[in-house]
Coordinates of C-alpha atoms and ligand atoms in Angstrom, one line a residue:
M115 CA -14.9 50.0 -63.5
L116 CA -14.3 47.4 -66.2
V117 CA -16.0 48.5 -69.4
S118 CA -14.1 48.5 -72.6
Q119 CA -13.9 51.4 -75.0
N120 CA -16.2 49.6 -77.3
Q121 CA -18.6 48.7 -74.5
A122 CA -18.6 52.3 -73.4
E123 CA -20.1 53.2 -76.8
A124 CA -22.4 50.2 -76.7
A125 CA -24.0 50.5 -73.3
P126 CA -25.3 53.7 -71.8
Q127 CA -23.2 54.5 -68.8
H128 CA -24.8 55.7 -65.6
A129 CA -23.8 55.9 -62.0
F130 CA -24.2 52.7 -60.1
D131 CA -23.8 51.4 -56.5
P132 CA -21.0 48.9 -56.7
L133 CA -21.7 45.5 -55.3
N134 CA -20.4 45.0 -51.8
D135 CA -19.6 42.1 -49.5
A136 CA -23.0 42.2 -47.8
E137 CA -24.9 42.2 -51.0
V138 CA -22.8 39.4 -52.5
A139 CA -23.4 37.4 -49.3
R140 CA -27.1 37.8 -49.9
L141 CA -26.7 36.8 -53.6
R142 CA -24.8 33.7 -52.5
A143 CA -27.9 32.5 -50.7
D144 CA -29.5 32.1 -54.1
F145 CA -26.8 29.5 -55.0
P146 CA -27.2 26.7 -52.4
I147 CA -24.5 24.6 -54.1
L148 CA -21.9 27.1 -52.8
D149 CA -22.9 26.4 -49.2
Q150 CA -21.0 23.1 -48.8
E151 CA -17.7 21.7 -47.7
V152 CA -15.4 19.9 -50.2
N153 CA -12.6 17.8 -48.7
G154 CA -13.2 19.4 -45.3
H155 CA -13.0 23.0 -46.5
P156 CA -15.6 25.5 -47.6
L157 CA -16.1 25.2 -51.3
V158 CA -14.4 28.0 -53.2
Y159 CA -15.8 27.8 -56.8
L160 CA -13.4 29.5 -59.2
D161 CA -14.3 27.6 -62.3
S162 CA -17.1 29.7 -63.7
G163 CA -15.3 30.1 -67.0
A164 CA -16.0 26.5 -67.6
T165 CA -19.6 26.6 -66.3
S166 CA -21.3 28.9 -63.8
Q167 CA -23.4 27.9 -60.8
K168 CA -27.1 28.5 -61.1
P169 CA -29.4 30.5 -58.8
E170 CA -32.5 28.8 -57.5
C171 CA -34.8 30.9 -59.7
V172 CA -33.3 29.2 -62.8
W173 CA -34.2 25.7 -62.0
E174 CA -37.5 26.8 -60.3
A175 CA -38.4 28.4 -63.7
E176 CA -37.7 25.1 -65.4
Q177 CA -39.6 23.2 -62.8
H178 CA -42.5 25.6 -63.0
F179 CA -42.6 25.2 -66.7
Y180 CA -42.8 21.4 -66.4
E181 CA -45.4 21.6 -63.6
T182 CA -47.7 24.0 -65.4
A183 CA -47.1 24.4 -69.1
N184 CA -45.1 21.5 -70.6
A185 CA -46.1 21.0 -74.3
A186 CA -44.5 21.2 -77.7
V187 CA -44.1 24.8 -79.0
H188 CA -45.3 26.3 -82.3
R189 CA -47.5 23.4 -83.0
G190 CA -50.7 22.3 -81.2
A191 CA -53.6 24.7 -80.9
H192 CA -54.4 23.6 -77.3
T193 CA -54.1 25.8 -74.3
L194 CA -50.9 24.2 -72.9
A195 CA -49.2 24.5 -76.3
V196 CA -50.0 28.1 -76.5
E197 CA -48.8 28.7 -73.0
A198 CA -45.5 26.8 -73.7
T199 CA -45.0 28.8 -76.9
D200 CA -45.5 32.1 -75.0
R201 CA -43.0 31.2 -72.3
F202 CA -40.5 29.9 -74.9
E203 CA -40.8 33.1 -76.9
D204 CA -40.8 35.3 -73.8
A205 CA -37.4 33.7 -72.9
R206 CA -36.1 34.6 -76.4
S207 CA -37.2 38.2 -75.9
A208 CA -35.5 38.3 -72.5
V209 CA -32.2 37.0 -73.9
A210 CA -32.5 39.3 -77.0
R211 CA -33.0 42.3 -74.8
F212 CA -30.1 41.3 -72.5
V213 CA -27.6 41.3 -75.4
G214 CA -29.1 44.2 -77.3
A215 CA -30.6 42.2 -80.1
G216 CA -34.0 41.9 -81.8
E217 CA -36.2 38.9 -81.0
R218 CA -35.9 37.5 -84.5
E219 CA -32.1 37.8 -84.3
I220 CA -31.7 35.1 -81.5
V221 CA -31.7 31.5 -82.6
W222 CA -31.7 28.8 -79.9
T223 CA -28.9 26.3 -80.1
S224 CA -27.5 23.7 -77.7
N225 CA -24.5 25.9 -76.8
A226 CA -22.1 28.3 -78.4
T227 CA -20.2 25.5 -80.2
E228 CA -23.4 24.6 -82.1
A229 CA -24.1 28.3 -82.8
L230 CA -20.6 28.7 -84.4
N231 CA -20.9 25.5 -86.4
L232 CA -24.4 26.6 -87.5
I233 CA -22.8 29.7 -89.2
A234 CA -20.0 27.6 -90.8
Y235 CA -22.4 24.9 -92.1
S236 CA -24.8 27.5 -93.4
F237 CA -22.0 29.1 -95.4
S238 CA -21.0 25.6 -96.7
N239 CA -24.6 25.0 -97.7
A240 CA -24.6 28.3 -99.6
T241 CA -21.4 27.3 -101.2
G242 CA -23.0 24.1 -102.4
G243 CA -25.8 26.1 -104.0
A244 CA -28.5 26.0 -101.3
G245 CA -30.5 29.1 -100.6
G246 CA -30.7 30.4 -104.2
P247 CA -29.6 33.9 -105.3
E248 CA -30.2 35.4 -101.8
A249 CA -27.5 33.1 -100.4
E250 CA -24.9 33.9 -103.1
R251 CA -23.3 36.4 -100.7
F252 CA -22.3 33.5 -98.3
R253 CA -20.6 31.4 -101.0
L254 CA -16.9 30.8 -100.4
G255 CA -14.3 29.4 -102.7
P256 CA -10.6 29.4 -103.6
G257 CA -9.2 32.9 -103.2
D258 CA -11.5 33.7 -100.3
E259 CA -10.0 33.9 -96.8
I260 CA -11.4 33.3 -93.4
V261 CA -9.5 35.0 -90.5
A262 CA -9.6 34.0 -86.8
T263 CA -7.2 34.8 -84.0
G264 CA -4.4 33.0 -82.1
M265 CA -6.4 33.2 -78.9
E266 CA -9.6 31.3 -79.9
H267 CA -11.3 28.6 -78.0
H268 CA -11.4 25.5 -80.3
A269 CA -15.1 26.2 -80.8
N270 CA -14.3 29.4 -82.7
L271 CA -11.3 27.9 -84.5
I272 CA -12.0 24.4 -85.8
P273 CA -15.3 25.2 -87.5
W274 CA -13.5 27.8 -89.6
Q275 CA -10.6 25.5 -90.4
E276 CA -13.1 22.9 -91.6
L277 CA -15.2 25.5 -93.5
A278 CA -12.0 26.5 -95.4
A279 CA -11.3 22.9 -96.1
R280 CA -14.8 22.2 -97.4
T281 CA -14.9 25.3 -99.6
G282 CA -11.3 25.7 -100.8
A283 CA -11.0 29.0 -99.0
T284 CA -7.8 29.8 -97.1
F285 CA -7.7 30.0 -93.3
R286 CA -5.5 32.6 -91.6
W287 CA -5.2 34.0 -88.1
I288 CA -4.2 37.2 -86.3
P289 CA -1.3 36.5 -84.0
L290 CA -0.6 37.7 -80.5
T291 CA 1.9 40.3 -79.4
A292 CA 4.6 39.4 -76.8
A293 CA 2.2 41.0 -74.2
A294 CA -0.4 38.4 -75.1
T295 CA -2.9 40.8 -76.7
L296 CA -4.1 40.7 -80.3
D297 CA -1.5 42.1 -82.7
M298 CA -3.6 44.8 -84.4
D299 CA -0.8 45.9 -86.7
A300 CA -0.6 42.3 -88.0
A301 CA -4.4 42.2 -88.2
R302 CA -4.4 45.2 -90.6
Q303 CA -2.1 43.2 -92.9
I304 CA -4.0 39.9 -92.6
V305 CA -7.5 41.2 -93.2
T306 CA -7.6 42.2 -96.9
E307 CA -10.1 42.4 -99.7
R308 CA -9.9 38.6 -99.9
T309 CA -11.2 38.2 -96.3
R310 CA -14.9 37.1 -96.2
I311 CA -15.1 36.2 -92.4
V312 CA -13.4 37.7 -89.4
A313 CA -14.1 35.5 -86.3
F314 CA -12.8 36.5 -82.9
T315 CA -13.4 36.2 -79.2
H316 CA -14.6 39.2 -77.2
V317 CA -12.8 37.9 -74.0
S318 CA -10.2 35.2 -74.0
N319 CA -11.4 32.2 -72.0
V320 CA -7.8 31.6 -70.9
L321 CA -6.3 35.0 -70.5
G322 CA -9.4 37.0 -69.5
V323 CA -8.1 39.7 -71.9
V324 CA -10.9 41.9 -73.4
N325 CA -10.4 42.4 -77.2
D326 CA -11.2 45.7 -79.0
V327 CA -14.4 44.6 -80.7
A328 CA -14.9 48.0 -82.3
A329 CA -11.5 48.0 -84.0
L330 CA -12.0 44.5 -85.3
V331 CA -15.5 45.2 -86.5
A332 CA -14.2 48.3 -88.3
L333 CA -11.5 46.3 -89.9
G334 CA -13.8 43.6 -91.0
R335 CA -16.3 46.1 -92.4
S336 CA -13.6 48.0 -94.2
V337 CA -13.2 45.0 -96.5
G338 CA -16.8 43.9 -96.6
A339 CA -16.2 40.8 -94.4
Y340 CA -18.7 39.2 -92.0
T341 CA -17.7 39.5 -88.4
V342 CA -18.4 36.7 -85.9
L343 CA -18.0 37.4 -82.2
D344 CA -17.5 34.6 -79.7
A345 CA -19.3 36.2 -76.7
C346 CA -19.1 33.2 -74.5
Q347 CA -16.9 34.9 -71.9
S348 CA -18.3 38.4 -72.3
A349 CA -22.1 37.9 -72.3
P350 CA -21.9 36.5 -68.7
H351 CA -19.5 39.1 -67.4
L352 CA -19.8 42.5 -69.2
P353 CA -22.7 44.8 -70.3
L354 CA -23.2 43.7 -73.9
N355 CA -25.1 45.4 -76.8
L356 CA -24.5 43.4 -80.0
R357 CA -26.3 45.8 -82.3
A358 CA -24.3 48.7 -81.0
L359 CA -21.1 46.7 -81.4
G360 CA -22.1 46.2 -85.0
V361 CA -21.1 42.5 -85.3
D362 CA -22.9 40.4 -87.9
F363 CA -23.0 37.2 -85.8
A364 CA -22.3 36.2 -82.2
A365 CA -22.5 33.1 -80.1
F366 CA -22.9 32.5 -76.4
S367 CA -23.9 29.7 -74.0
G368 CA -26.6 29.7 -71.3
H369 CA -24.6 27.5 -68.8
K370 CA -21.8 30.1 -68.5
M371 CA -24.2 32.8 -67.5
L372 CA -26.3 31.2 -64.7
G373 CA -28.5 29.4 -67.1
P374 CA -29.1 25.7 -67.7
T375 CA -26.9 23.4 -69.7
G376 CA -28.2 22.4 -73.2
I377 CA -29.1 25.9 -74.3
G378 CA -27.1 28.5 -76.1
A379 CA -27.8 31.2 -78.7
L380 CA -26.7 32.4 -82.1
Y381 CA -27.2 36.1 -82.8
G382 CA -27.3 37.2 -86.4
R383 CA -28.5 40.4 -88.0
A384 CA -32.1 39.6 -89.1
E385 CA -31.4 40.4 -92.7
L386 CA -28.5 37.9 -92.8
L387 CA -30.3 35.1 -90.9
D388 CA -33.3 35.4 -93.3
A389 CA -30.9 35.0 -96.3
M390 CA -28.8 32.2 -94.9
P391 CA -29.6 28.6 -95.9
P392 CA -30.6 26.3 -93.0
F393 CA -28.2 24.0 -91.3
L394 CA -30.5 21.3 -89.9
F395 CA -33.6 20.2 -91.7
G396 CA -36.9 18.7 -90.5
G397 CA -40.0 19.6 -88.6
S398 CA -41.0 23.1 -87.4
M399 CA -38.8 25.0 -89.8
I400 CA -40.8 24.9 -93.1
T401 CA -43.6 26.7 -94.8
T402 CA -44.4 24.0 -97.4
V403 CA -43.1 20.6 -98.3
T404 CA -43.7 18.4 -101.4
M405 CA -42.1 15.1 -102.2
E406 CA -39.6 17.0 -104.3
K407 CA -38.6 20.0 -102.1
A408 CA -39.3 22.3 -99.2
E409 CA -39.6 26.0 -98.5
Y410 CA -38.3 27.4 -95.2
L411 CA -39.6 29.8 -92.6
P412 CA -37.8 33.0 -91.9
A413 CA -35.4 33.3 -89.0
P414 CA -35.2 32.2 -86.3
Q415 CA -37.5 29.2 -87.0
R416 CA -35.6 28.3 -90.1
F417 CA -32.7 27.3 -87.9
E418 CA -34.7 25.6 -85.2
A419 CA -35.5 22.2 -86.7
G420 CA -37.2 19.6 -84.5
T421 CA -38.5 19.8 -80.9
Q422 CA -36.7 22.5 -79.1
R423 CA -35.0 22.9 -75.7
I424 CA -38.0 24.5 -74.3
A425 CA -37.6 24.2 -70.5
Q426 CA -33.9 25.2 -70.9
A427 CA -34.8 28.3 -72.8
V428 CA -37.2 29.2 -70.0
G429 CA -34.4 28.7 -67.5
F430 CA -32.1 30.8 -69.7
G431 CA -34.6 33.6 -69.6
A432 CA -34.8 33.5 -65.8
A433 CA -30.9 33.6 -65.7
V434 CA -30.6 36.8 -67.7
G435 CA -33.5 38.3 -65.7
Y436 CA -31.4 37.6 -62.5
L437 CA -28.3 39.2 -64.1
E438 CA -30.3 42.2 -65.2
E439 CA -31.6 42.6 -61.7
V440 CA -28.2 42.6 -60.2
G441 CA -26.9 44.9 -63.0
M442 CA -24.2 44.0 -65.5
E443 CA -22.1 47.1 -64.8
R444 CA -22.0 46.0 -61.2
V445 CA -21.2 42.4 -62.1
A446 CA -18.3 43.6 -64.4
D447 CA -17.0 45.9 -61.7
W448 CA -17.1 43.3 -59.0
E449 CA -15.3 40.7 -61.1
H450 CA -12.8 43.2 -62.2
R451 CA -11.9 43.8 -58.6
L452 CA -11.7 40.1 -57.8
G453 CA -9.5 39.6 -60.9
A454 CA -7.2 42.4 -60.0
A455 CA -6.8 40.9 -56.5
M456 CA -6.0 37.5 -58.0
V457 CA -3.5 39.0 -60.5
Q458 CA -1.7 41.0 -57.8
G459 CA -1.8 38.2 -55.2
L460 CA -0.5 35.5 -57.6
D461 CA 2.1 37.8 -59.1
S462 CA 3.6 38.3 -55.6
L463 CA 3.8 34.6 -54.7
P464 CA 7.3 33.1 -55.1
G465 CA 7.5 30.4 -57.8
V466 CA 4.2 31.4 -59.3
R467 CA 4.1 32.9 -62.8
L468 CA 1.1 34.7 -64.3
L469 CA 0.4 33.7 -67.9
G470 CA -0.6 36.3 -70.4
P471 CA -0.4 40.1 -69.8
A472 CA 1.9 41.2 -66.9
A473 CA 0.3 42.3 -63.7
D474 CA 1.2 46.0 -64.4
S475 CA 0.4 45.9 -68.1
G476 CA -2.8 47.8 -67.8
V477 CA -4.4 45.4 -70.3
E478 CA -8.2 45.3 -69.9
R479 CA -9.2 41.9 -68.4
T480 CA -12.0 40.2 -66.6
G481 CA -11.9 38.0 -63.5
T482 CA -10.2 35.1 -65.3
V483 CA -6.5 34.5 -64.4
P484 CA -4.2 31.8 -65.7
F485 CA -1.0 30.9 -64.0
A486 CA 1.8 28.4 -63.6
V487 CA 3.4 27.1 -60.5
E488 CA 7.1 26.5 -61.3
G489 CA 8.0 22.8 -61.1
V490 CA 4.5 21.5 -60.5
H491 CA 2.2 20.2 -63.3
P492 CA -1.1 22.1 -63.5
H493 CA -3.0 18.8 -62.9
D494 CA -1.2 18.4 -59.6
V495 CA -1.8 22.1 -58.8
G496 CA -5.5 21.5 -59.4
Q497 CA -5.7 18.4 -57.3
F498 CA -3.9 20.1 -54.4
L499 CA -6.2 23.1 -54.6
D500 CA -9.2 20.8 -54.7
S501 CA -7.9 19.2 -51.5
R502 CA -8.3 22.7 -50.0
G503 CA -11.8 23.0 -51.4
V504 CA -10.7 25.4 -54.2
A505 CA -12.1 24.4 -57.6
V506 CA -10.2 25.7 -60.6
R507 CA -9.7 24.5 -64.2
V508 CA -6.5 22.8 -65.4
G509 CA -5.4 21.8 -68.9
H510 CA -5.4 23.7 -72.2
H511 CA -8.9 25.0 -71.7
C512 CA -9.8 24.1 -75.4
A513 CA -7.2 26.6 -76.5
E514 CA -4.2 24.5 -77.5
P515 CA -2.7 26.9 -80.0
L516 CA -2.8 29.7 -77.4
H517 CA -1.0 27.5 -74.9
R518 CA 1.6 26.7 -77.5
F519 CA 2.1 30.4 -78.0
L520 CA 2.5 30.8 -74.2
G521 CA 5.1 28.1 -74.2
V522 CA 3.2 25.7 -71.9
S523 CA 1.2 22.6 -72.7
A524 CA -1.3 23.3 -69.9
S525 CA -2.2 25.9 -67.3
T526 CA -4.2 26.5 -64.1
R527 CA -7.0 29.0 -64.5
A528 CA -9.0 30.7 -61.8
S529 CA -12.2 32.3 -63.0
A530 CA -14.5 34.4 -60.8
Y531 CA -18.2 35.3 -61.1
L532 CA -20.6 37.6 -59.2
Y533 CA -20.9 35.1 -56.3
N534 CA -17.2 35.0 -55.5
T535 CA -15.8 37.0 -52.6
A536 CA -12.5 38.5 -51.4
A537 CA -12.4 35.5 -49.0
D538 CA -12.4 33.2 -52.0
V539 CA -9.4 35.0 -53.4
D540 CA -7.6 34.7 -50.1
A541 CA -8.4 30.9 -50.0
L542 CA -7.0 30.6 -53.5
L543 CA -3.8 32.5 -52.7
N544 CA -3.3 30.6 -49.5
A545 CA -3.7 27.3 -51.2
V546 CA -1.4 28.2 -54.2
S547 CA 1.3 29.4 -51.8
D548 CA 1.4 25.9 -50.2
V549 CA 1.6 24.0 -53.5
R550 CA 5.4 24.0 -54.0
G551 CA 6.0 23.1 -50.4
F552 CA 3.6 20.2 -50.6
F553 CA 5.3 18.8 -53.7
G554 CA 8.8 19.4 -52.2
V555 CA 9.8 21.9 -55.0
K556 CA 12.5 24.3 -53.9
Ligands
PLP228 C1 -14.5 31.6 -75.4 C2 -15.3 30.3 -75.5 N1 -15.8 30.0 -76.7 C3 -16.6 28.9 -76.9 C4 -16.8 28.1 -75.8 C5 -17.6 26.9 -76.1 O1 -18.8 26.9 -75.3 P1 -19.7 25.6 -75.1 O2 -18.9 24.5 -74.7 O3 -20.7 26.0 -74.1 O4 -20.3 25.4 -76.5 C6 -16.3 28.3 -74.6 C7 -16.4 27.4 -73.5 O5 -15.5 27.2 -72.6 C8 -15.5 29.5 -74.4 O6 -15.0 29.8 -73.2

């Protein structure tokens, strides 16, 4: 099964019944959108890396909230407001439990991008003097270094470049090896006593490669740096226990893990969140306000200014409940099998080149597989696959530097989730095998 070394330490391992075709067929009934034809073919949705489909229970939870409990949270003393607050906070507890965090350690955001920017802006505000003595530890300046990696999504890259530019710190990155994994020898040279932040993805959204979080956390800690985990492509697909992994911060998006759009989460160790200066200011995040100044609530409310995404949080809670019921070890195992079938199948097609680790590399990866069809632009590949009902992502997938490293400007990416089947993989492989013929490429 697919559980990384560091996950093995993080999550208790126990025997499980692997998912099978019959059970996945039953699960698929919870996703009515999958039961349709696209361009005269059954829809094969292999774009869950961009956004996942949602089971009925997710939008029913949102609808039920609107039908029975809609009100602003943490404000009015009336019955509906209390009920809305309870459901909002229950959802927080559910998401916190799902990722192995405490309730006060989960801050709602719009998505992972906002969560990562929240950290970066909070550090900027501390650098500008906000937050008083407690926030001194987040100050950055010339001589300090922020380290990311060469395989980051832009959401875990640009906020750090900009933070460096705002504070005078230096931005550096860990490069990739020829095998398209993180170069850990280089990492040991790049992360030094000057490093204040080490930001890295758990799973590459392009390559599906699973990084060694334990090693990166140990490296960051050895120099006293804060570690920031982009868990966007791991929280939906692998068992995750953020406290056990020991990261200081993490970010993930609801919409990639069966939840609604418009909701994501920032994880931060409670002690850090309480000391960090807020990023957005306004209602619902203060203790007292005078005409001169304001005092702020502890986390998570200090980071949740204004009226929140209440129904979306409730939907997110339902999504993680659904995943928990299926079991994340089983999800990871199922996707690993689909990913391996895609890797093997694509690798054996003439004129198709896998991008990233070679098929036989043994590198740990999820059900996300990037590839190139020789002589055909990825956009044309994507359109042809769509004509066969197969939905994949094309482009640079918000990871332009990684594509430059791979020597291509764009790629085609198939990404599986728990509702995909072996028949979906066959449909992908059949369609890809016809691409070159269709475009007349010899
Ligand atoms: C690895 C990774 N990080 C960050 C993001 C940004 O997520 P969002 O667009 O939901 O903020 C994505 C989305 O594709 C991603 O795959």
